[in-house]
Coordinates of C-alpha atoms in Angstrom, one line a residue:
M1186 CA 168.2 126.2 22.4
N1187 CA 170.6 123.6 23.3
E1188 CA 169.8 120.2 23.4
L1189 CA 169.4 119.9 27.2
E1190 CA 167.3 122.8 27.5
Q1191 CA 165.5 121.1 24.0
Q1192 CA 164.8 118.1 26.2
F1193 CA 163.6 119.8 29.5
L1194 CA 160.8 121.2 27.3
K1195 CA 159.9 118.5 25.1
D1196 CA 159.8 115.9 28.6
L1197 CA 157.7 119.5 30.3
E1198 CA 155.2 119.2 27.3
K1199 CA 155.0 115.4 27.4
K1200 CA 153.8 115.6 31.4
L1201 CA 151.7 118.2 30.9
W1202 CA 149.8 116.8 27.9
N1203 CA 149.5 113.2 29.1
A1204 CA 148.7 114.2 33.0
A1205 CA 145.8 115.8 30.8
D1206 CA 144.2 113.6 29.1
K1207 CA 142.1 112.6 31.6
L1208 CA 140.6 115.9 32.7
R1209 CA 140.1 117.0 29.3
A1210 CA 137.5 114.7 29.1
T1211 CA 134.8 116.3 31.0
L1212 CA 135.5 119.5 28.7
D1213 CA 135.5 120.9 25.0
A1214 CA 138.9 122.0 23.7
A1215 CA 137.9 125.8 24.1
Q1216 CA 136.8 125.5 27.8
Y1217 CA 139.7 124.1 28.9
K1218 CA 142.3 126.6 26.9
H1219 CA 140.5 128.9 29.3
A1220 CA 141.2 127.0 32.3
V1221 CA 144.4 125.9 31.9
L1222 CA 146.1 128.5 30.4
G1223 CA 145.3 130.5 33.6
L1224 CA 145.9 128.6 35.8
I1225 CA 149.5 128.4 34.6
F1226 CA 149.9 132.0 34.8
V1227 CA 148.9 131.6 38.4
K1228 CA 151.3 129.4 39.1
Y1229 CA 154.2 131.5 37.5
V1230 CA 153.3 134.7 39.2
S1231 CA 153.2 133.0 42.4
D1232 CA 156.4 131.2 41.7
A1233 CA 157.9 134.1 41.1
F1234 CA 156.3 136.1 44.4
S1235 CA 158.0 132.8 46.1
I1236 CA 161.5 133.3 44.5
R1237 CA 161.2 136.9 45.2
Q1238 CA 159.9 136.0 48.9
D1239 CA 163.2 133.8 49.5
E1240 CA 165.7 136.6 48.2
I1241 CA 163.8 138.8 50.7
K1242 CA 164.8 136.7 53.4
A1243 CA 168.1 136.3 52.6
D1244 CA 168.6 140.0 52.4
L1245 CA 167.4 140.1 55.9
A1246 CA 169.5 137.6 57.0
N1247 CA 173.0 139.1 55.4
P1248 CA 174.6 142.0 57.6
E1249 CA 176.1 143.4 54.2
H1250 CA 172.5 144.2 52.9
E1251 CA 170.6 147.2 53.5
Y1252 CA 167.3 145.4 54.5
Y1253 CA 169.4 143.6 57.1
L1254 CA 167.5 143.2 60.7
D1255 CA 170.0 142.3 62.9
P1256 CA 168.7 139.7 65.7
D1257 CA 170.5 141.1 68.6
D1258 CA 168.0 143.7 68.3
F1259 CA 165.6 141.5 68.5
T1260 CA 164.1 138.6 70.8
P1261 CA 163.5 135.5 68.5
E1262 CA 159.4 136.4 69.0
E1263 CA 160.5 139.9 67.5
L1264 CA 162.4 139.0 65.0
A1265 CA 160.2 136.0 63.7
E1266 CA 157.6 139.1 63.9
E1267 CA 159.5 141.7 62.1
I1268 CA 160.5 139.0 58.9
A1269 CA 157.0 138.2 59.0
I1270 CA 155.9 142.3 57.9
E1271 CA 159.1 142.5 56.0
L1272 CA 158.0 140.0 53.7
E1273 CA 154.7 141.2 53.1
Q1274 CA 155.9 144.8 51.9
R1275 CA 154.4 145.6 48.4
D1276 CA 157.4 147.2 47.6
Y1277 CA 160.1 145.0 47.9
Y1278 CA 158.2 143.2 44.7
T1279 CA 157.6 145.6 42.5
E1280 CA 160.8 146.8 42.9
K1281 CA 162.2 143.8 41.0
N1282 CA 159.1 144.0 38.6
V1283 CA 157.6 140.8 40.4
F1284 CA 153.5 141.1 40.7
W1285 CA 152.4 141.8 44.3
L1286 CA 150.1 138.6 45.1
P1287 CA 147.9 138.6 48.1
T1288 CA 147.3 136.1 50.0
E1289 CA 144.4 134.3 48.4
S1290 CA 146.0 134.9 44.7
R1291 CA 149.0 133.4 46.2
W1292 CA 149.3 129.0 44.5
K1293 CA 149.8 127.2 47.9
F1294 CA 146.9 129.0 49.1
L1295 CA 144.8 127.9 46.6
Q1296 CA 146.5 124.1 46.8
D1297 CA 145.8 124.1 50.7
N1298 CA 141.7 125.7 50.2
G1299 CA 140.6 123.3 47.7
P1300 CA 140.2 120.3 49.6
L1301 CA 138.5 122.5 52.3
V1302 CA 135.6 124.1 49.3
I1303 CA 135.1 120.8 48.3
G1304 CA 134.0 119.6 52.0
G1305 CA 132.1 122.7 52.3
A1306 CA 134.5 124.4 54.8
D1307 CA 134.5 128.4 55.0
L1308 CA 137.4 130.1 55.1
V1309 CA 139.3 132.9 57.1
I1310 CA 141.7 135.6 54.0
D1311 CA 143.9 137.8 56.5
S1312 CA 141.8 137.0 59.7
K1313 CA 138.5 137.7 58.0
P1314 CA 136.0 134.9 57.2
K1315 CA 134.9 134.7 53.5
K1316 CA 132.4 132.6 51.7
I1317 CA 133.7 130.8 49.1
T1318 CA 131.4 128.0 47.4
S1319 CA 133.7 125.8 45.1
V1320 CA 137.3 125.5 43.4
G1321 CA 135.9 127.7 41.0
H1322 CA 135.1 130.7 42.7
L1323 CA 138.6 130.0 45.0
I1324 CA 140.3 130.5 41.5
D1325 CA 138.2 133.4 40.4
N1326 CA 138.8 135.2 43.8
A1327 CA 142.9 134.6 43.3
L1328 CA 142.4 136.2 39.9
E1329 CA 140.5 138.8 41.1
G1330 CA 143.0 139.6 43.8
I1331 CA 145.8 139.8 41.4
E1332 CA 144.2 142.0 38.8
R1333 CA 143.0 144.7 41.9
D1334 CA 146.7 144.9 42.9
N1335 CA 148.3 145.0 39.6
P1336 CA 146.7 148.1 37.6
K1337 CA 148.5 146.4 34.4
L1338 CA 146.5 143.2 34.4
K1339 CA 143.1 145.3 34.6
G1340 CA 140.6 143.0 32.8
V1341 CA 143.3 140.7 31.1
L1342 CA 142.3 137.4 33.4
N1343 CA 139.8 134.8 32.6
K1344 CA 137.6 134.7 35.7
H1345 CA 135.4 132.4 34.7
Y1346 CA 135.9 128.8 36.3
A1347 CA 132.6 129.3 38.5
A1348 CA 131.0 129.1 35.5
L1349 CA 132.8 125.8 34.2
K1350 CA 130.7 122.9 33.7
I1351 CA 133.5 120.6 35.2
D1352 CA 133.5 118.1 38.5
Q1353 CA 135.1 120.9 41.6
A1354 CA 137.5 117.4 42.0
K1355 CA 138.7 117.7 38.6
L1356 CA 139.2 121.2 38.9
N1357 CA 141.2 120.8 41.9
E1358 CA 143.1 118.2 40.6
L1359 CA 144.0 120.5 37.1
I1360 CA 145.2 122.8 40.0
N1361 CA 147.1 120.1 41.5
L1362 CA 148.9 119.1 37.9
I1363 CA 150.1 122.5 37.2
A1364 CA 151.4 122.4 40.8
T1365 CA 154.4 120.5 39.1
I1366 CA 155.3 122.8 36.1
P1367 CA 158.9 123.7 37.3
F1368 CA 159.5 127.5 36.6
T1369 CA 163.5 127.4 37.4
H1370 CA 166.2 125.6 35.3
K1371 CA 169.4 126.6 35.5
S1372 CA 169.7 127.9 31.9
L1373 CA 166.6 128.9 30.6
N1374 CA 164.6 131.8 31.7
S1375 CA 161.4 131.4 33.8
K1376 CA 159.8 133.6 31.3
D1377 CA 160.9 131.7 28.4
I1378 CA 159.6 128.4 30.0
L1379 CA 155.9 130.2 30.3
G1380 CA 155.9 131.3 26.9
H1381 CA 157.1 128.2 25.6
I1382 CA 154.2 126.5 27.3
Y1383 CA 151.8 128.8 26.6
E1384 CA 152.7 128.4 22.8
Y1385 CA 153.0 124.9 23.3
F1386 CA 149.3 124.8 24.5
L1387 CA 147.5 126.6 22.2
G1388 CA 149.3 125.0 19.1
E1389 CA 147.4 121.1 20.6
F1390 CA 144.4 123.4 21.3
A1391 CA 144.4 124.7 18.1
L1392 CA 144.8 121.1 16.8
A1393 CA 141.8 119.9 18.8
E1394 CA 139.4 122.9 18.0
G1395 CA 140.0 122.0 14.4
K1396 CA 142.2 125.2 13.2
K1397 CA 145.5 126.2 11.8
G1398 CA 148.2 125.9 14.6
G1399 CA 149.9 129.2 12.3
Q1400 CA 146.6 131.2 13.2
F1401 CA 147.7 131.2 17.1
Y1402 CA 152.1 130.5 17.0
T1403 CA 154.6 131.0 14.6
P1404 CA 157.7 128.8 15.5
A1405 CA 160.5 131.0 17.4
S1406 CA 163.2 130.3 14.6
I1407 CA 160.9 132.2 12.4
V1408 CA 160.2 135.2 14.9
T1409 CA 164.0 135.4 15.4
L1410 CA 164.8 135.7 11.9
I1411 CA 162.4 138.5 11.1
V1412 CA 163.5 140.1 14.4
E1413 CA 167.4 140.2 13.3
M1414 CA 166.3 141.2 9.2
I1415 CA 163.9 143.6 10.4
E1416 CA 166.0 145.2 13.5
P1417 CA 163.3 147.1 15.7
F1418 CA 166.1 148.9 17.9
E1419 CA 163.7 151.6 18.4
G1420 CA 160.7 153.2 17.6
R1421 CA 156.6 151.9 16.9
V1422 CA 156.5 148.4 16.4
Y1423 CA 153.4 147.0 14.9
D1424 CA 151.7 143.4 15.1
P1425 CA 147.9 143.2 13.4
A1426 CA 147.9 139.9 14.0
M1427 CA 149.9 139.3 17.4
G1428 CA 148.7 136.3 18.8
S1429 CA 150.3 135.7 22.2
G1430 CA 152.9 138.7 21.3
G1431 CA 156.0 136.6 19.8
F1432 CA 157.5 139.3 17.7
F1433 CA 157.2 141.9 20.7
V1434 CA 159.1 139.6 23.4
Q1435 CA 161.8 139.1 20.8
S1436 CA 162.0 142.5 19.5
E1437 CA 162.8 143.5 23.7
K1438 CA 165.5 140.2 23.7
F1439 CA 166.7 141.6 20.0
I1440 CA 167.4 144.9 21.8
E1441 CA 169.3 143.5 24.8
R1442 CA 171.6 141.2 22.9
Y1443 CA 173.2 143.5 20.9
A1444 CA 176.0 146.1 22.4
G1445 CA 174.6 145.4 26.1
K1446 CA 171.5 147.8 25.2
N1447 CA 168.3 147.5 26.9
N1448 CA 164.7 148.4 26.1
I1449 CA 164.5 150.9 28.6
D1450 CA 166.2 154.5 27.1
P1451 CA 168.8 155.4 30.4
L1452 CA 167.8 159.7 29.6
T1453 CA 164.0 159.1 29.1
Q1454 CA 163.7 155.8 31.6
K1455 CA 160.9 155.0 28.6
Q1456 CA 160.8 151.9 26.5
K1457 CA 162.7 152.3 23.0
I1458 CA 160.0 150.3 21.5
S1459 CA 156.6 151.2 22.1
I1460 CA 154.3 148.6 21.3
Y1461 CA 150.9 148.5 19.4
G1462 CA 149.2 145.3 18.5
Q1463 CA 145.6 143.9 18.0
E1464 CA 144.3 140.0 17.8
Y1465 CA 141.1 139.2 17.4
N1466 CA 140.6 135.9 19.1
Y1467 CA 139.7 137.1 22.9
T1468 CA 141.8 134.3 24.9
T1469 CA 144.9 135.0 22.6
W1470 CA 144.8 139.3 23.3
Q1471 CA 144.2 137.9 27.1
L1472 CA 147.7 135.6 26.7
A1473 CA 149.6 138.6 24.7
A1474 CA 148.4 141.0 27.9
M1475 CA 150.0 138.6 30.4
N1476 CA 153.1 137.7 28.2
M1477 CA 153.8 141.9 28.5
A1478 CA 153.2 142.2 31.8
I1479 CA 155.1 139.5 33.1
R1480 CA 158.3 141.3 31.5
G1481 CA 157.3 144.4 32.2
L1482 CA 156.7 146.0 29.1
D1483 CA 153.9 148.8 28.0
Y1484 CA 151.8 148.4 25.0
D1485 CA 148.7 149.2 23.4
F1486 CA 146.4 146.2 22.2
G1487 CA 143.4 148.5 21.6
K1488 CA 140.1 148.9 23.6
E1489 CA 139.3 145.4 23.0
P1490 CA 140.1 142.3 20.9
A1491 CA 138.4 143.0 17.5
S1492 CA 138.7 142.0 13.6
T1493 CA 141.5 143.9 12.0
Y1494 CA 139.8 144.7 9.0
T1495 CA 136.4 146.0 10.4
N1496 CA 137.3 147.6 13.7
D1497 CA 141.2 148.5 13.3
Q1498 CA 142.0 149.7 17.1
H1499 CA 145.2 151.9 15.7
P1500 CA 143.7 153.9 12.8
D1501 CA 146.2 156.8 13.2
L1502 CA 149.0 154.4 13.8
R1503 CA 152.1 154.7 11.2
A1504 CA 154.9 152.5 12.8
D1505 CA 158.3 151.8 12.2
F1506 CA 158.6 147.8 12.4
I1507 CA 155.2 146.4 11.3
M1508 CA 155.6 141.8 11.9
A1509 CA 153.0 139.4 11.5
N1510 CA 152.0 135.9 10.8
P1511 CA 148.6 136.1 9.9
P1512 CA 146.3 133.4 9.1
F1513 CA 147.5 132.0 5.5
N1514 CA 145.1 132.1 3.0
M1515 CA 142.6 133.4 5.1
K1516 CA 138.9 133.1 3.3
E1517 CA 135.5 135.1 3.8
W1518 CA 137.6 138.0 5.5
D1519 CA 135.7 140.8 3.8
A1520 CA 132.5 140.8 5.6
G1521 CA 131.9 144.8 6.3
V1522 CA 135.2 145.8 4.7
D1523 CA 134.1 148.7 2.0
D1524 CA 135.3 147.8 -1.2
N1525 CA 137.0 151.2 -1.4
D1526 CA 138.7 151.3 1.5
P1527 CA 141.7 153.6 1.6
R1528 CA 144.1 150.8 2.8
W1529 CA 143.7 148.8 -0.4
K1530 CA 145.6 151.3 -2.8
Y1531 CA 147.5 148.9 -4.9
G1532 CA 144.0 146.4 -5.7
K1533 CA 141.1 145.2 -3.5
P1534 CA 142.3 142.0 -2.2
P1535 CA 139.8 138.9 -3.4
S1536 CA 137.5 137.8 -1.1
G1537 CA 138.7 134.0 -1.0
N1538 CA 142.1 135.3 -0.1
A1539 CA 143.4 137.6 3.1
N1540 CA 146.8 137.5 2.2
F1541 CA 147.1 140.7 0.2
A1542 CA 144.7 142.0 2.2
W1543 CA 147.0 141.8 4.9
L1544 CA 150.3 143.2 3.5
Q1545 CA 147.6 146.5 2.8
H1546 CA 146.5 146.5 6.0
M1547 CA 150.7 146.7 7.4
L1548 CA 152.0 149.0 4.0
Y1549 CA 149.0 151.2 5.2
H1550 CA 150.3 152.0 8.5
L1551 CA 153.9 152.0 8.4
A1552 CA 155.6 154.9 8.3
P1553 CA 157.8 156.9 5.3
N1554 CA 160.4 155.5 6.5
G1555 CA 159.4 152.0 8.3
S1556 CA 159.8 148.3 6.7
Q1557 CA 157.2 145.5 7.7
A1558 CA 158.1 141.9 7.7
L1559 CA 155.4 139.5 7.1
L1560 CA 154.7 135.2 6.6
L1561 CA 152.5 134.7 4.3
A1562 CA 151.8 130.9 1.9
N1563 CA 154.0 130.4 -0.8
G1564 CA 151.2 130.7 -3.8
S1565 CA 151.4 135.3 -2.8
M1566 CA 154.6 135.1 -4.9
S1567 CA 153.0 133.7 -8.3
S1568 CA 149.3 133.3 -7.8
T1569 CA 147.1 136.1 -10.6
T1570 CA 143.9 134.4 -9.4
N1571 CA 140.9 137.6 -8.8
N1572 CA 143.5 140.3 -8.9
E1573 CA 146.1 139.3 -6.9
G1574 CA 148.8 138.7 -10.0
E1575 CA 147.6 142.0 -10.8
I1576 CA 148.5 143.7 -6.9
R1577 CA 152.2 142.0 -6.9
K1578 CA 152.6 144.1 -10.4
N1579 CA 151.8 147.2 -8.7
L1580 CA 153.9 146.5 -5.1
V1581 CA 157.0 145.5 -7.6
T1582 CA 156.3 149.0 -9.9
N1583 CA 156.2 150.7 -6.6
D1584 CA 159.4 149.7 -6.0
L1585 CA 157.9 148.7 -2.4
I1586 CA 159.3 145.3 -2.1
E1587 CA 162.8 144.8 -0.5
C1588 CA 163.6 141.1 -0.2
M1589 CA 161.6 137.3 -0.4
V1590 CA 162.5 135.0 1.2
A1591 CA 161.8 131.1 0.4
L1592 CA 161.2 128.6 3.9
P1593 CA 161.8 125.1 4.2
G1594 CA 159.0 122.7 4.3
Q1595 CA 157.9 121.1 7.9
L1596 CA 158.7 124.5 10.2
F1597 CA 155.5 124.4 11.5
T1598 CA 153.4 122.0 14.0
N1599 CA 150.3 122.2 12.3
T1600 CA 150.3 123.3 8.8
Q1601 CA 152.4 121.6 6.0
I1602 CA 151.7 124.7 4.0
P1603 CA 154.9 126.1 2.5
A1604 CA 155.4 129.8 3.4
C1605 CA 157.7 132.8 2.3
I1606 CA 158.6 135.9 4.2
W1607 CA 158.5 139.3 2.4
F1608 CA 160.0 142.3 3.1
L1609 CA 158.8 145.8 2.7
T1610 CA 159.7 149.3 2.7
N1611 CA 158.6 152.9 2.0
N1612 CA 162.1 153.6 1.2
K1613 CA 164.8 151.9 -0.4
G1614 CA 167.0 155.6 -1.0
E1615 CA 170.2 156.0 0.9
R1616 CA 170.0 157.3 4.3
T1617 CA 170.5 155.7 8.3
D1618 CA 168.5 153.8 9.8
K1619 CA 166.8 153.5 13.5
A1620 CA 170.1 150.3 14.2
G1621 CA 172.8 153.5 13.0
R1622 CA 173.4 151.2 9.5
K1623 CA 174.0 153.7 6.8
L1624 CA 172.2 152.2 4.0
R1625 CA 173.1 152.6 0.6
N1626 CA 170.6 153.4 -2.3
R1627 CA 168.8 150.0 -3.5
K1628 CA 165.8 151.6 -5.6
G1629 CA 165.2 149.7 -8.3
E1630 CA 166.4 146.6 -6.9
V1631 CA 165.1 143.1 -5.0
L1632 CA 166.5 140.9 -3.3
F1633 CA 165.5 137.1 -3.3
I1634 CA 166.6 134.3 -0.8
D1635 CA 166.2 130.7 -1.6
A1636 CA 166.8 129.4 2.5
R1637 CA 164.9 126.2 1.7
Q1638 CA 168.2 123.8 2.2
L1639 CA 168.9 125.9 5.7
G1640 CA 167.6 123.8 9.0
Y1641 CA 167.7 120.6 10.3
M1642 CA 165.1 118.1 11.5
K1643 CA 164.6 118.3 15.2
D1644 CA 162.1 115.8 14.5
R1645 CA 160.6 113.0 12.2
V1646 CA 158.3 115.8 11.5
L1647 CA 159.8 119.1 11.9
R1648 CA 162.6 121.5 11.1
D1649 CA 164.0 123.8 12.5
F1650 CA 166.7 126.7 11.6
T1651 CA 170.3 127.0 14.1
M1652 CA 171.0 130.4 14.9
D1653 CA 174.1 130.0 12.4
D1654 CA 171.2 129.7 9.7
I1655 CA 169.6 132.2 11.2
Q1656 CA 172.9 134.7 10.9
K1657 CA 173.5 133.6 7.4
V1658 CA 170.4 134.8 6.0
A1659 CA 170.6 138.0 7.9
D1660 CA 173.8 138.9 7.5
I1661 CA 173.4 138.7 3.7
F1662 CA 170.4 140.9 3.7
H1663 CA 172.1 143.3 5.5
A1664 CA 175.3 143.7 3.4
W1665 CA 173.1 144.1 0.4
K1666 CA 171.5 146.8 2.1
M1667 CA 174.2 148.7 3.0
G1668 CA 177.1 147.5 0.3
E1669 CA 179.9 146.5 3.0
A1670 CA 180.5 143.5 4.9
V1671 CA 178.5 142.5 7.5
N1672 CA 180.2 140.5 10.1
G1673 CA 183.2 139.1 7.6
V1674 CA 180.3 138.4 4.6
A1675 CA 180.3 140.6 1.7
Y1676 CA 178.0 140.3 -0.7
E1677 CA 177.4 138.5 -3.9
D1678 CA 175.1 137.0 -6.0
Q1679 CA 175.6 133.4 -5.2
A1680 CA 173.4 130.5 -6.8
G1681 CA 171.2 128.6 -5.5
F1682 CA 171.0 131.0 -2.4
C1683 CA 171.1 134.9 -3.4
K1684 CA 170.4 137.0 -6.2
S1685 CA 169.5 140.8 -6.3
A1686 CA 167.4 140.9 -9.2
S1687 CA 166.1 144.2 -11.4
L1688 CA 162.7 145.6 -11.6
E1689 CA 163.2 144.6 -15.2
E1690 CA 164.1 141.2 -14.3
I1691 CA 161.3 140.8 -12.6
T1692 CA 159.0 142.6 -15.1
K1693 CA 160.3 139.8 -17.7
H1694 CA 159.1 137.0 -15.1
D1695 CA 155.7 138.4 -15.4
F1696 CA 156.3 139.5 -12.0
V1697 CA 156.5 135.8 -10.0
L1698 CA 158.3 136.6 -7.0
T1699 CA 159.8 133.1 -6.3
P1700 CA 162.9 133.1 -4.9
G1701 CA 163.6 129.5 -6.8
R1702 CA 163.1 131.7 -10.1
Y1703 CA 166.5 134.1 -10.3
V1704 CA 168.6 132.3 -7.7
G1705 CA 168.4 129.8 -10.4
A1706 CA 170.6 125.9 -8.9
A1707 CA 173.4 125.9 -7.1
V1708 CA 176.9 125.0 -8.8
E1709 CA 177.7 121.4 -8.5
E1710 CA 181.8 121.0 -7.3
D1711 CA 183.8 119.7 -9.9
D1712 CA 184.9 116.4 -8.9
G1713 CA 187.8 115.4 -11.5
I1714 CA 186.0 112.9 -13.3
P1715 CA 184.6 113.2 -17.1
F1716 CA 180.9 112.9 -17.9
T1717 CA 181.7 110.4 -20.1
E1718 CA 183.1 108.5 -17.7
K1719 CA 180.7 109.4 -15.0
M1720 CA 177.8 108.3 -17.8
A1721 CA 179.6 104.4 -18.2
T1722 CA 179.2 103.8 -14.6
L1723 CA 176.0 104.8 -14.0
T1724 CA 174.8 102.5 -17.3
E1725 CA 176.6 100.1 -15.8
K1726 CA 175.0 100.3 -12.2
L1727 CA 171.5 100.7 -13.6
S1728 CA 171.8 97.8 -16.1
E1729 CA 172.5 95.5 -12.7
Q1730 CA 170.0 97.0 -10.5
F1731 CA 167.9 96.0 -13.6
A1732 CA 169.0 92.3 -13.4
E1733 CA 168.8 92.5 -10.2
S1734 CA 164.6 93.2 -10.6
A1735 CA 164.4 90.8 -12.5
K1736 CA 166.0 88.2 -11.1
L1737 CA 163.3 89.2 -7.8
E1738 CA 160.2 89.2 -10.0
A1739 CA 160.9 85.7 -10.9
E1740 CA 161.4 84.9 -7.7
I1741 CA 157.6 86.3 -6.8
K1742 CA 156.1 84.4 -9.4
Q1743 CA 157.6 81.1 -9.0
K1744 CA 156.7 81.7 -5.2
L1745 CA 152.8 83.2 -6.3
V1746 CA 152.4 79.6 -8.8
G1747 CA 153.8 77.5 -5.4
L1748 CA 150.6 79.4 -3.8
G1749 CA 148.3 78.2 -6.0
Y1750 CA 148.0 81.7 -7.6
E1751 CA 147.9 81.5 -11.6
L1752 CA 149.9 84.3 -13.6

């Protein structure tokens, strides 16, 4: 995004969160999360419905459009009535992948009728009286209408507003607050605005609930980096810790961005990527389903939210691409998990840390030519605690590790834990991949990339990647895999940045996979000044600083004595 787009989203974040402070006083973070995110979804689908309605009106008045209604064929009253009838035709909306909304599910209806419900008035919906007992009941009724008329959303929406222990006037105030969210922007896609708002609120709620932000939200630049490197053009895509579905959304964007392709195969009229996911947190599971539904993506998230370890929702899946950002260093993950679980092919992960459990779960579900990428804490690259070193050794000796990427610090909003990306594959042999790239034989090699110096500080505390940074890493990775130049970049080892290491080299380093060990230090440019001359200059400067320090120390002592302190 450019600076104007980033500023638009930052202003939106600040506005929403500050205005919401007074409302959060009556609910804890977990309850408020349900209340806010559900209403934001209703606002989004209602805005999309209204925008489509305006388009239909314009088409009906356009003599060159097939929907045109000629005013000469009607009296003014008849024309107005005919337009009103046409605007309520479901097919006009569904043909553009816009959710059809019954009257009671439209945002204007909620805003207009909230105060009436508080006043105890009975409502009339589509000429029929209906008893609505509270603002919460009004919202639940709107959600039920959306689910009833849109089967994709069946069971996805959180219809528990009537049960919230919150003052009705406050809930109506929340409706009016969310009404101020603009889902239109001259360059930002409305779906991306919605996704950004979801991610922002998830991070803020995670903080309020005392949870690690990484548990819910992966920075968009890291998601983009992984997708650009793994290239999920078509096939089965799986995320066993999917959060709100960011990897799936970015995969669709990746397909649309390259060669004018989109996610629908013109021959079969089916999606090029089949989406499979799993999520334990119920609210986040719902958000992921909403995220897919608004984008018109078919998906399989299992029968229910569930633990990936004890209730695998896709036991027979063998995926072409697996991407995940699981919770870092998760403890006590293995309650109810068999020590002899077939997933632990390379060693039983320790109870105190789930990093290698996630990694092996993904390998278990990986197709013979599949590729996987996952974010883990840096400790995973070197730890030897409780069998972790042995598992890492087995992964190396079985030639499953393709690439290791060290990331800069300060990339995550809610955790300062340094992170890395593991790329693994079941087949390093010569072949053509799903992207049509001809891959060379890479058996016995691992690529190490140290990206810690890339990126920029987007504010005082948060670092981010530019698209150029992402492309630099992705191009090096693909050039290494192919053995030929990609976007004008041919692979060669670069001190301080990348190194193609043999399994023998990794063995000498006791199977530690930290990129810094292999890439070494960047070579400094020779400025032509002899070392002896540099040393003399530095020594002179140091002497001057020592003298200045002594002078300041004497002045401080003098002032302290003047204030009556004995030294």
